[in-house]
Tab-separated table of N, CA and C in Angstrom:
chain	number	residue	atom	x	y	z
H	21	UNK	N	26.619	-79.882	-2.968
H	21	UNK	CA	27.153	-78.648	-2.397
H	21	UNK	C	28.559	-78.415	-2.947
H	22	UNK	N	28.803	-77.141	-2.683
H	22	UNK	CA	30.696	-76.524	-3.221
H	22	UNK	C	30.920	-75.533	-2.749
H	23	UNK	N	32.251	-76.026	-2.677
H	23	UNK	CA	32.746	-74.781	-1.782
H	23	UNK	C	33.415	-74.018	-3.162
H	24	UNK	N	32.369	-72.251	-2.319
H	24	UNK	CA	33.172	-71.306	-3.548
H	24	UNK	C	34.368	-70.296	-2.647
H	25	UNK	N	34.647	-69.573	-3.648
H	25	UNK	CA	35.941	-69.322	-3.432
H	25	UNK	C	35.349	-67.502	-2.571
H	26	UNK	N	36.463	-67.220	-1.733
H	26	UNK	CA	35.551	-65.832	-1.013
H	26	UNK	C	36.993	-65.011	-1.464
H	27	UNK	N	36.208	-63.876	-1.641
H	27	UNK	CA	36.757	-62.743	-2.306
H	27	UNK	C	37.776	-62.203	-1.050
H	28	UNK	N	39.161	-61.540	-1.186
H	28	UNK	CA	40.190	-61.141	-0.399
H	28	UNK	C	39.901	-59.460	-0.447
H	29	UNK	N	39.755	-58.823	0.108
H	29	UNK	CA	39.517	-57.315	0.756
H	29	UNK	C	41.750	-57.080	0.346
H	30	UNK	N	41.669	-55.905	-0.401
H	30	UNK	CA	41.061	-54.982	-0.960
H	30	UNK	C	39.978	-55.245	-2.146
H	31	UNK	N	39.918	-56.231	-2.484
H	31	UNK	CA	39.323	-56.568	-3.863
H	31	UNK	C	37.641	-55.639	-3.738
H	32	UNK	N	37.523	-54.770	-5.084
H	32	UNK	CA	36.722	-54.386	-5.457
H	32	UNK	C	35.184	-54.585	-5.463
H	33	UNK	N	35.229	-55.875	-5.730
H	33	UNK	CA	33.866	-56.380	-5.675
H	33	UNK	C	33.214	-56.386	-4.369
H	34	UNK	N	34.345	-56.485	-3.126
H	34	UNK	CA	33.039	-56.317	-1.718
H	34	UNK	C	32.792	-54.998	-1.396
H	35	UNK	N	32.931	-54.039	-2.304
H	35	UNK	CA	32.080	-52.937	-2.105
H	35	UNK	C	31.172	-52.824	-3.223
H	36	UNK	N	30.261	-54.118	-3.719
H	36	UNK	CA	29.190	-53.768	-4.536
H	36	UNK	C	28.485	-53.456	-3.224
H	37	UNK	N	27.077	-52.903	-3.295
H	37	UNK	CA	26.250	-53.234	-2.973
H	37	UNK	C	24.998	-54.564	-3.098
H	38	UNK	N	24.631	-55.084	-2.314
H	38	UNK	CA	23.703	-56.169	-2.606
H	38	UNK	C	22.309	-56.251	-2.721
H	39	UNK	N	22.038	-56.811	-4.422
H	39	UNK	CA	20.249	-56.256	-5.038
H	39	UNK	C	19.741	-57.534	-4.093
H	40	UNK	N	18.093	-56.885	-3.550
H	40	UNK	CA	17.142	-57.708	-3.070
H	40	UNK	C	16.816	-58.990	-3.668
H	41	UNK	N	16.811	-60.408	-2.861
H	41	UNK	CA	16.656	-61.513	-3.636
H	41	UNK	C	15.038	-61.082	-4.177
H	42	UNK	N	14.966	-61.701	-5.201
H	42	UNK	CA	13.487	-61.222	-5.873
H	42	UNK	C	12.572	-62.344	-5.596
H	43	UNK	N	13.475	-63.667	-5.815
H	43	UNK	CA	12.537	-65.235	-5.441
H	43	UNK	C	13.190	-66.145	-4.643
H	44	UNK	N	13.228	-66.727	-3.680
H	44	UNK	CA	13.543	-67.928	-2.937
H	44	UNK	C	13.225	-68.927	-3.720
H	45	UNK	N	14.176	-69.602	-4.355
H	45	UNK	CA	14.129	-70.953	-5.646
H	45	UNK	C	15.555	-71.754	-4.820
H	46	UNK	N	15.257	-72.782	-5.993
H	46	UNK	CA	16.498	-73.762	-6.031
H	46	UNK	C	17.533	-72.746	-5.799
H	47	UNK	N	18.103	-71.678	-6.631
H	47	UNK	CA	19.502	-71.344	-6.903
H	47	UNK	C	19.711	-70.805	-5.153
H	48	UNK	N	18.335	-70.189	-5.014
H	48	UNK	CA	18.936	-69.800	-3.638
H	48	UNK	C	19.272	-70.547	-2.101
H	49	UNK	N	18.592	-71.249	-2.531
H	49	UNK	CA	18.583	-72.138	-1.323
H	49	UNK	C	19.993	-73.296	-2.145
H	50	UNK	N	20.159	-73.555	-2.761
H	50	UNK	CA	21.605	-74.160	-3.344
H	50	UNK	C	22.746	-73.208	-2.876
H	51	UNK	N	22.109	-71.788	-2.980
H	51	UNK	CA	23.295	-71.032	-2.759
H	51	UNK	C	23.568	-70.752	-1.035
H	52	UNK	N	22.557	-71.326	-0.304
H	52	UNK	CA	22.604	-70.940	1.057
H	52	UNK	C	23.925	-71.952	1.460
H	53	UNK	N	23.276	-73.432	1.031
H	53	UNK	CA	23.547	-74.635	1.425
H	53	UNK	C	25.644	-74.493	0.657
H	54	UNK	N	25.656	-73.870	-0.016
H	54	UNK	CA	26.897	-73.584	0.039
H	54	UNK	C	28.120	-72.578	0.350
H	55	UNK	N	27.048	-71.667	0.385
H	55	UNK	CA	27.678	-70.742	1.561
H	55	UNK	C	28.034	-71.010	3.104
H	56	UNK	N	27.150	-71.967	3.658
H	56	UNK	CA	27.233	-73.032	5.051
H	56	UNK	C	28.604	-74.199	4.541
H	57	UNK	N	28.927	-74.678	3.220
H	57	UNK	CA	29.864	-75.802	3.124
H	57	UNK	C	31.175	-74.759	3.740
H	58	UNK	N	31.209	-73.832	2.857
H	58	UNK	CA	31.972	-72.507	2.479
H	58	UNK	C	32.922	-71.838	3.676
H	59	UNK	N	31.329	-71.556	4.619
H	59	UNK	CA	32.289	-71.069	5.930
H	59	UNK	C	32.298	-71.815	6.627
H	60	UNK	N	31.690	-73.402	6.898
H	60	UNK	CA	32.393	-74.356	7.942
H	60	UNK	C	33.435	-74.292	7.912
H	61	UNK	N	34.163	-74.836	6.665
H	61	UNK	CA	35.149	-75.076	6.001
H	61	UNK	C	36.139	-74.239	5.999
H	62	UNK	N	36.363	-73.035	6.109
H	62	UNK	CA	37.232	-72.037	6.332
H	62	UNK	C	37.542	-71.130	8.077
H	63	UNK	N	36.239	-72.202	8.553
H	63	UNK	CA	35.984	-71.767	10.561
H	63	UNK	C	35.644	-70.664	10.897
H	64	UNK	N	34.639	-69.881	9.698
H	64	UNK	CA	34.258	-68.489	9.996
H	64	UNK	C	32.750	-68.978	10.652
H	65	UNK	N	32.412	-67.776	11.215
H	65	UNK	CA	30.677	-67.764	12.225
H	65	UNK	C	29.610	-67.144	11.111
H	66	UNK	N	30.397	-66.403	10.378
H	66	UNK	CA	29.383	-65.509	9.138
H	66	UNK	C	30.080	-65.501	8.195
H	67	UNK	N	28.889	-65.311	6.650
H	67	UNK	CA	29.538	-65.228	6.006
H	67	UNK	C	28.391	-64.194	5.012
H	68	UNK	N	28.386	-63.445	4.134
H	68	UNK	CA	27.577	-62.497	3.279
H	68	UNK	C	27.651	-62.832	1.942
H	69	UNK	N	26.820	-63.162	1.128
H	69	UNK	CA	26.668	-63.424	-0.586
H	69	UNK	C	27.873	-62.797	-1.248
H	70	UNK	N	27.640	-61.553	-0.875
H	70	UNK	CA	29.087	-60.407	-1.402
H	70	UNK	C	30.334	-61.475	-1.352
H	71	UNK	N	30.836	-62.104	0.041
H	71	UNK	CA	32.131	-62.301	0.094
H	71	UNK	C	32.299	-63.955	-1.149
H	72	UNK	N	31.346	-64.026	-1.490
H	72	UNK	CA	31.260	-65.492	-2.237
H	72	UNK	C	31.005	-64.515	-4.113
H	73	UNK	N	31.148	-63.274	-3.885
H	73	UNK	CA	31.104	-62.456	-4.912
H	73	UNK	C	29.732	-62.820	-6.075
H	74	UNK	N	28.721	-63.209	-5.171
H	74	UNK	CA	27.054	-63.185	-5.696
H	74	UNK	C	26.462	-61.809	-4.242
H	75	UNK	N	26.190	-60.856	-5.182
H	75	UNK	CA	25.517	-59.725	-4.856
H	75	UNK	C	24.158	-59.814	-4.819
H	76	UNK	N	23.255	-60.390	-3.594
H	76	UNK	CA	22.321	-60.262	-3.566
H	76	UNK	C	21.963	-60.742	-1.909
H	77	UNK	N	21.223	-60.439	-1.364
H	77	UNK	CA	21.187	-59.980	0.197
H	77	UNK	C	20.934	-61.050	1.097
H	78	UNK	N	22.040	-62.150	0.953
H	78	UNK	CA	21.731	-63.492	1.892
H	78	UNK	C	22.804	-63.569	2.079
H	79	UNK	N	22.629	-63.752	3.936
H	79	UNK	CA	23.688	-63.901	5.041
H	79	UNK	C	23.523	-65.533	5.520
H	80	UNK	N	24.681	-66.167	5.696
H	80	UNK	CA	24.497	-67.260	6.515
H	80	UNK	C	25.218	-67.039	7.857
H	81	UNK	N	25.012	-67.968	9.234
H	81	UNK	CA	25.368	-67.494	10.263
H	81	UNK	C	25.597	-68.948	10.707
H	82	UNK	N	26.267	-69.219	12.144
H	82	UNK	CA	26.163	-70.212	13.036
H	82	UNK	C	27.511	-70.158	13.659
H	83	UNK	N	27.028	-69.388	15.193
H	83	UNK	CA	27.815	-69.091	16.569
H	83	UNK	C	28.372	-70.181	17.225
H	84	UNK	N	27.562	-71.384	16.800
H	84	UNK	CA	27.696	-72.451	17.554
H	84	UNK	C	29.154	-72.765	17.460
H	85	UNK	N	29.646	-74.057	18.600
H	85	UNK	CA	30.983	-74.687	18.799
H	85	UNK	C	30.625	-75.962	17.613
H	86	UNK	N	29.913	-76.301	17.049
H	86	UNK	CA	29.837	-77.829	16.790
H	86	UNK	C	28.431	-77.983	15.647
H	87	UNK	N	28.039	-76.396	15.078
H	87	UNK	CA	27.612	-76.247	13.734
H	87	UNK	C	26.076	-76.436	13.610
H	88	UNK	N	25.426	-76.345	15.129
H	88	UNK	CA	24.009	-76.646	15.433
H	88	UNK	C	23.459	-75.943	15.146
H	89	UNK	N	23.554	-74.591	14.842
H	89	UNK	CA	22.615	-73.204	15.196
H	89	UNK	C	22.657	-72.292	13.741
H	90	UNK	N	22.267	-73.084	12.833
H	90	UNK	CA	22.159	-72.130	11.531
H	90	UNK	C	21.937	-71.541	11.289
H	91	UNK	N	21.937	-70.175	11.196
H	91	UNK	CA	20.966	-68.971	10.814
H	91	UNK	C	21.370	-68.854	9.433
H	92	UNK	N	19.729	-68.274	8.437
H	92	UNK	CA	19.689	-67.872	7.401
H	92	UNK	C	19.171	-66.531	7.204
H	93	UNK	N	19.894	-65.743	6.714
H	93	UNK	CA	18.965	-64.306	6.373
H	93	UNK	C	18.921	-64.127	5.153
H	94	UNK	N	17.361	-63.427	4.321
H	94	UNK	CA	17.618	-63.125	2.799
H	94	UNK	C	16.971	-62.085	2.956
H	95	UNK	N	17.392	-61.101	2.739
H	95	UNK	CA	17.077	-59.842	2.575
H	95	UNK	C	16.482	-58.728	4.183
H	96	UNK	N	17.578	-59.120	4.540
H	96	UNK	CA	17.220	-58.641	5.928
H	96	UNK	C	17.825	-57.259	6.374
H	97	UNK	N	17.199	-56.356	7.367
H	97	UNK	CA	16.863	-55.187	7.497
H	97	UNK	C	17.483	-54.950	9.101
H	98	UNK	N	18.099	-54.431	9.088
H	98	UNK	CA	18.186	-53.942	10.723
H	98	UNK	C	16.986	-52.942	10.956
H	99	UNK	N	15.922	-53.128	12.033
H	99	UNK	CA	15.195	-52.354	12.301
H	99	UNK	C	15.237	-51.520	13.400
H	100	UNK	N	16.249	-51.704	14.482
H	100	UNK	CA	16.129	-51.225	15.684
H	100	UNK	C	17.564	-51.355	16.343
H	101	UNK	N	18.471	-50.306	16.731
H	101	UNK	CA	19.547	-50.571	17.207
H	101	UNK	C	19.642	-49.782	18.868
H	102	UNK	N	20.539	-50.923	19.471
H	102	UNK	CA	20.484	-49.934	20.933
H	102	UNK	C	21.862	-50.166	21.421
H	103	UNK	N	22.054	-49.346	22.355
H	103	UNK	CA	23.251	-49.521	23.280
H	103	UNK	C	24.771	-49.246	22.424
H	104	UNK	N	25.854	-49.793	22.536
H	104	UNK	CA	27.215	-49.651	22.616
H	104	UNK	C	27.777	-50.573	22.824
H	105	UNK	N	28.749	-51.485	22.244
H	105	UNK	CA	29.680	-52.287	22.618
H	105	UNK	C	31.211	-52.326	21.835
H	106	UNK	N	32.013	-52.761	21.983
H	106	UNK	CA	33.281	-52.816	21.264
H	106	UNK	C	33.519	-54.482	20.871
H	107	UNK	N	34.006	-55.186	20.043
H	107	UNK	CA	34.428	-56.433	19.950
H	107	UNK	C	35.611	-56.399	19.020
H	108	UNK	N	36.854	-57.016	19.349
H	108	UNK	CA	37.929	-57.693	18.506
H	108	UNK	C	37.330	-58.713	17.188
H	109	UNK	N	36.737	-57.744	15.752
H	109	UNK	CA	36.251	-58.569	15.103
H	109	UNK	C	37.930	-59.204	13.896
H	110	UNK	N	36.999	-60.217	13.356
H	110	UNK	CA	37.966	-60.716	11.735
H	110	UNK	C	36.894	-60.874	10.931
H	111	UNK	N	37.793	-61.080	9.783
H	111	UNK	CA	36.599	-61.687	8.855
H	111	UNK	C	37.366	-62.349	7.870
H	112	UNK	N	36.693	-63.490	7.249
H	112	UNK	CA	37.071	-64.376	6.267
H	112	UNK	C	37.951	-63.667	4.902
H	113	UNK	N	37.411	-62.673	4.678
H	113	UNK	CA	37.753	-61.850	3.711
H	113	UNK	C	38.809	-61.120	3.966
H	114	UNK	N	39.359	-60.779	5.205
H	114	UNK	CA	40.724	-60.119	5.965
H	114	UNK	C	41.132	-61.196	6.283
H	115	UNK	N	41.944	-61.857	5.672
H	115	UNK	CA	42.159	-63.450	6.794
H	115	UNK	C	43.709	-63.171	7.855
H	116	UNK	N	43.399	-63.189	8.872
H	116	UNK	CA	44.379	-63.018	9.566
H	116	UNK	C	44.673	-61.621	10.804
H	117	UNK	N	43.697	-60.560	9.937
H	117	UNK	CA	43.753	-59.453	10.480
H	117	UNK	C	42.394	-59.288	11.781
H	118	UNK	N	42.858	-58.859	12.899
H	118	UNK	CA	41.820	-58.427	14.205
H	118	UNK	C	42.017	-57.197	14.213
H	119	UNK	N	40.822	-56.673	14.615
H	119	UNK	CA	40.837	-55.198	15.421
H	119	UNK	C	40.014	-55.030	16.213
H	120	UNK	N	39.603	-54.019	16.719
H	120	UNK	CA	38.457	-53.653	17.394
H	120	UNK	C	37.714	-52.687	17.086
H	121	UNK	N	36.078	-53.334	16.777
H	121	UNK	CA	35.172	-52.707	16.387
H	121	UNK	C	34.227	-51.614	16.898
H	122	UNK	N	33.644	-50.490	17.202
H	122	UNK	CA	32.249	-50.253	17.732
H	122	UNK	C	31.413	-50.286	17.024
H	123	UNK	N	30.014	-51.144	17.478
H	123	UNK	CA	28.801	-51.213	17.186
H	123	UNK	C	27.374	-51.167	18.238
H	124	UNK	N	26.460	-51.878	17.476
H	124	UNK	CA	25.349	-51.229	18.711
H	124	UNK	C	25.663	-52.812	19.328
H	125	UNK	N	24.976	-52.862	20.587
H	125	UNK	CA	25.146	-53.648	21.510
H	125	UNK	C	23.852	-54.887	21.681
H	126	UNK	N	22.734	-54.065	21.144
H	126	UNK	CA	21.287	-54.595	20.779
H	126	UNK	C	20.856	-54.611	19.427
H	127	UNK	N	20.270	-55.378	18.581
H	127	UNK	CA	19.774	-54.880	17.150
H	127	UNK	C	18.626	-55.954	17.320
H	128	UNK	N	17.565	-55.045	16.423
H	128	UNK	CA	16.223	-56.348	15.473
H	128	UNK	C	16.713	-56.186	14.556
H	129	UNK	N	16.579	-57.484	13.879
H	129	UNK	CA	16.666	-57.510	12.857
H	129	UNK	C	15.420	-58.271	11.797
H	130	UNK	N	15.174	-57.823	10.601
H	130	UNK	CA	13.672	-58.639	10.112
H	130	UNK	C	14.117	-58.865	8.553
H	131	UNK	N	13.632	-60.690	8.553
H	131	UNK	CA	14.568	-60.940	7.093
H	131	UNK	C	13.475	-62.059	7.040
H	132	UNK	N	13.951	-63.498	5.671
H	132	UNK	CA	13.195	-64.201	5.529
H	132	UNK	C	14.306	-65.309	5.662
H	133	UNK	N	13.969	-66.616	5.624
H	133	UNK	CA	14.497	-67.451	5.576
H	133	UNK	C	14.505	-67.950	4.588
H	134	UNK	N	15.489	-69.559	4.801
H	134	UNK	CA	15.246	-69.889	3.405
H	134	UNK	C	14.136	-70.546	2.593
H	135	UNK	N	12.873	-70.540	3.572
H	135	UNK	CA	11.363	-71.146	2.771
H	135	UNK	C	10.597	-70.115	2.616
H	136	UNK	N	11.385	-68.660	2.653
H	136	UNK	CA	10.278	-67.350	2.826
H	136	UNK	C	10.462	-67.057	3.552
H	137	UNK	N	9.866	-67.625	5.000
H	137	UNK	CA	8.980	-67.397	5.790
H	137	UNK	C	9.796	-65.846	6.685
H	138	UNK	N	8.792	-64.903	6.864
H	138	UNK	CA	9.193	-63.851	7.752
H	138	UNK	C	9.608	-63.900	8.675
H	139	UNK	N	10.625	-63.637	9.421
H	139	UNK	CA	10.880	-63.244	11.198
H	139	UNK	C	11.612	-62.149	11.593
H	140	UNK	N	11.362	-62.062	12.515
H	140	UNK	CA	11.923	-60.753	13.683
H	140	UNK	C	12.809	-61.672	14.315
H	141	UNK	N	13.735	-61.119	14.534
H	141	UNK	CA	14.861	-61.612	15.645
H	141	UNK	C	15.789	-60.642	16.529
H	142	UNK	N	15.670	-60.390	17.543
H	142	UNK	CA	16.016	-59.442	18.696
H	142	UNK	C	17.480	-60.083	19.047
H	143	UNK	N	18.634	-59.577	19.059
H	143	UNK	CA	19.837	-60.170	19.353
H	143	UNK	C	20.979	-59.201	19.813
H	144	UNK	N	21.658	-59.896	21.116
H	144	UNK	CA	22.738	-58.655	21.497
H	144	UNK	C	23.740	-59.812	21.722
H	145	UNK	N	24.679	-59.342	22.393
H	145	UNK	CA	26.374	-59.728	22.368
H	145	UNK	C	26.851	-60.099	20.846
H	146	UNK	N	27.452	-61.048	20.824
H	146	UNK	CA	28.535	-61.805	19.662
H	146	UNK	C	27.278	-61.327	18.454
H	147	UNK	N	25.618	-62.138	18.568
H	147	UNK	CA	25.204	-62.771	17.801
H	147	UNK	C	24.629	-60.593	16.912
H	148	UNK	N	24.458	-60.081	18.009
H	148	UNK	CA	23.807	-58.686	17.036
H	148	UNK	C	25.542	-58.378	16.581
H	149	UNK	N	26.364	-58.226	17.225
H	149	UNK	CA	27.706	-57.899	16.405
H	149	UNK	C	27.875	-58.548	15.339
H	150	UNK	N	27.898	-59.826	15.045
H	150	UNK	CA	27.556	-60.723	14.018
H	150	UNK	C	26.922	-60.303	12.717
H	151	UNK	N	25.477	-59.944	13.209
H	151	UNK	CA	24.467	-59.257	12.227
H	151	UNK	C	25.199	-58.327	11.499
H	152	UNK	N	25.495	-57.144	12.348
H	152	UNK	CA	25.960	-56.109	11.937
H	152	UNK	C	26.876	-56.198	10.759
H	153	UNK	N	27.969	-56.883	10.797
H	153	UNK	CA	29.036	-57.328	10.883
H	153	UNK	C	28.984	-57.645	8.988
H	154	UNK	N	27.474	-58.708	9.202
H	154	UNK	CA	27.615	-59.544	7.472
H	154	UNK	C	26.634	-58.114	7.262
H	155	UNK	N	25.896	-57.645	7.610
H	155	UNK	CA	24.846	-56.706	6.984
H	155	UNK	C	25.797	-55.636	5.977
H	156	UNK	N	26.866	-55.151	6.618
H	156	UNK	CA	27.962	-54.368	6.779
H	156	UNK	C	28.357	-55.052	4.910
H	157	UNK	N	28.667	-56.283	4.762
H	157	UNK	CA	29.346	-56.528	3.378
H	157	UNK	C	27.818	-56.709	2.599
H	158	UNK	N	26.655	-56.557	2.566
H	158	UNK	CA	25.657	-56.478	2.009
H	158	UNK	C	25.695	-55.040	1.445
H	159	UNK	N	26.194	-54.341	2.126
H	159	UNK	CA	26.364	-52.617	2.078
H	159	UNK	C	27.403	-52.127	0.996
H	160	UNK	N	28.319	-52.996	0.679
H	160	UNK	CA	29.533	-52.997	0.501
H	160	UNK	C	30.737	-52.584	1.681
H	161	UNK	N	30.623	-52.600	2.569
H	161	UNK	CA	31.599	-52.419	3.668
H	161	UNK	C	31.809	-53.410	4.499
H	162	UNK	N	33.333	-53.149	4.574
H	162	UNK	CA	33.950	-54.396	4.915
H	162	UNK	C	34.546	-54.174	6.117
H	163	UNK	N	34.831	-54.898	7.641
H	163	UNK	CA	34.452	-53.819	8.931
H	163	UNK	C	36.266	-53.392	9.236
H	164	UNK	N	37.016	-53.528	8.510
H	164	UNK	CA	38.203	-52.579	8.316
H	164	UNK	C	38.208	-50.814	8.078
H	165	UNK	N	36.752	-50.918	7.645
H	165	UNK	CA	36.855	-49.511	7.154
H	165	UNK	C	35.871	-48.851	8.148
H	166	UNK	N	35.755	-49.285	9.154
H	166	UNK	CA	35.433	-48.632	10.642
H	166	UNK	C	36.594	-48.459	11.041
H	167	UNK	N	37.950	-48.631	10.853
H	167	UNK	CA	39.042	-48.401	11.340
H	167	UNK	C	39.482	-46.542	11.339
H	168	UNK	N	41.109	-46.142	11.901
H	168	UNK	CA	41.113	-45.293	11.159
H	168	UNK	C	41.697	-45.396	9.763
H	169	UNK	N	41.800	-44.106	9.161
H	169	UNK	CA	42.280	-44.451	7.666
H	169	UNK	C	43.901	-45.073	7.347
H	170	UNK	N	44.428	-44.481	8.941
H	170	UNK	CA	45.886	-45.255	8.956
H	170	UNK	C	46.065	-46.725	9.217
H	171	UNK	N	44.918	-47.509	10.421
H	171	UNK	CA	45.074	-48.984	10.084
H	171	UNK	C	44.601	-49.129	8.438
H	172	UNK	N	43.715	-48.934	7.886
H	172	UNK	CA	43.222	-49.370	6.915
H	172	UNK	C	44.116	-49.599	5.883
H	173	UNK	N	45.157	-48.352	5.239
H	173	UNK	CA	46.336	-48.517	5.019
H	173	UNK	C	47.371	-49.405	5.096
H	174	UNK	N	47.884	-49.892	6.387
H	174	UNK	CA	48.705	-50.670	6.755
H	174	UNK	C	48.119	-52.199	6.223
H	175	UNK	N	47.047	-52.280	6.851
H	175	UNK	CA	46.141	-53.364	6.053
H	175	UNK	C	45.816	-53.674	4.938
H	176	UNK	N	45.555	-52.797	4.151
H	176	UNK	CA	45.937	-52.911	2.426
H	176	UNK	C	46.781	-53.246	2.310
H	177	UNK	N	47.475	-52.653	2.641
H	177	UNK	CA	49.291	-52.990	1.969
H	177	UNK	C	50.171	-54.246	2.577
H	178	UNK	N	49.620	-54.748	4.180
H	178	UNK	CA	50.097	-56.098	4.276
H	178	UNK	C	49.369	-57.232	2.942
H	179	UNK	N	48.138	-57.229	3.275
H	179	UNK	CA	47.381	-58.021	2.396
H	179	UNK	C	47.452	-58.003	1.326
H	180	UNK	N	47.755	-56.598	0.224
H	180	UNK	CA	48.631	-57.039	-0.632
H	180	UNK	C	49.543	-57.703	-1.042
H	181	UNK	N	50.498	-57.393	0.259
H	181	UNK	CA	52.312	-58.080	-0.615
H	181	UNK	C	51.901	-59.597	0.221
H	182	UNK	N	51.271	-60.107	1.138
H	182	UNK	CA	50.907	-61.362	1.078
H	182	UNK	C	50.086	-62.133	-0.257
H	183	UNK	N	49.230	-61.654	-0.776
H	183	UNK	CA	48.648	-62.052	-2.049
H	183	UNK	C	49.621	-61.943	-3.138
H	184	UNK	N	50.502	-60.978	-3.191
H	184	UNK	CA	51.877	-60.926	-4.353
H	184	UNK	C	52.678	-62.347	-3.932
H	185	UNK	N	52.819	-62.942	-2.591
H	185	UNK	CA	53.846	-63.844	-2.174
H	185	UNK	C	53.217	-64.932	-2.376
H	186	UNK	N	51.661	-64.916	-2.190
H	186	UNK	CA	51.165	-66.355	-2.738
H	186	UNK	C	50.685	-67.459	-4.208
């Protein structure tokens, strides 16, 4: 396993969009297993292919306190959204920056894992905000730009002159 390096927002590349994995092989499942070294290692809950700057539609996940609860998504679909909620999100790729988000409150979601295999998964609080959240940098959007255009601003431009200072 290795830890790769995750791309810093404004940077260009997390607004590719992300092409459909075509095969579940070694590279991908190598690439899961280090995307999991990746965001232990940095204390994020999610993390999206995009932010590891490989464009192609696999999310890793795990809510847990103590790294039990792995979720893998490859090529997964929000199928069903309900309700309303707000959450104080971050993300690995903003490091440092919170705000507060709206999203749906309920989502399905339908993806494969990493042996294929199909599932449906029905999820609300943290874990559908979550979804949303990595689906969002699969899209190319990064959840700053749910903001208005004036945080977004301010946020560029801190995160800039911090990356100039480092």
């Amino acid at each position: 396993m290795a830890l790769l390096s995750i791309l810093q927002y404004p940077d260009e590349r997390l607004h590719t969009v992300a092409a459909p994995v075509a095969e579940i092989d070694s590279r991908i499942r190598t690439l899961v297993a280090d995307m999991f070294e990746t965001m232990y290692e940095a204390r994020g809950i999610g993390l999206a292919a995009t932010q590891v700057d490989v464009h192609e539609r696999v999310v890793v996940m795990d809510l847990s306190e103590d790294k039990s609860e792995p979720r893998v998504f490859i090529n997964p679909v929000i199928t069903h959204k309900d309700g309303q909620t707000t959450y104080e999100e971050g993300c690995l790729s903003v490091p440092g920056i919170y705000d507060t988000v709206t999203r749906a409150e309920r989502v399905t979601v339908e993806a494969l894992d990493e042996n294929g295999e199909a599932f449906t998964l029905e999820a609300d609080g943290l874990l559908a905000i979550c979804i949303q959240h990595e689906l969002d940098h699969l899209m190319g959007k990064v959840f700053v730009e749910h903001l208005s255009p004036l945080k977004q601003s301010r946020i560029k431009t801190k995160l800039k002159k911090r990356q100039k200072q480092s």
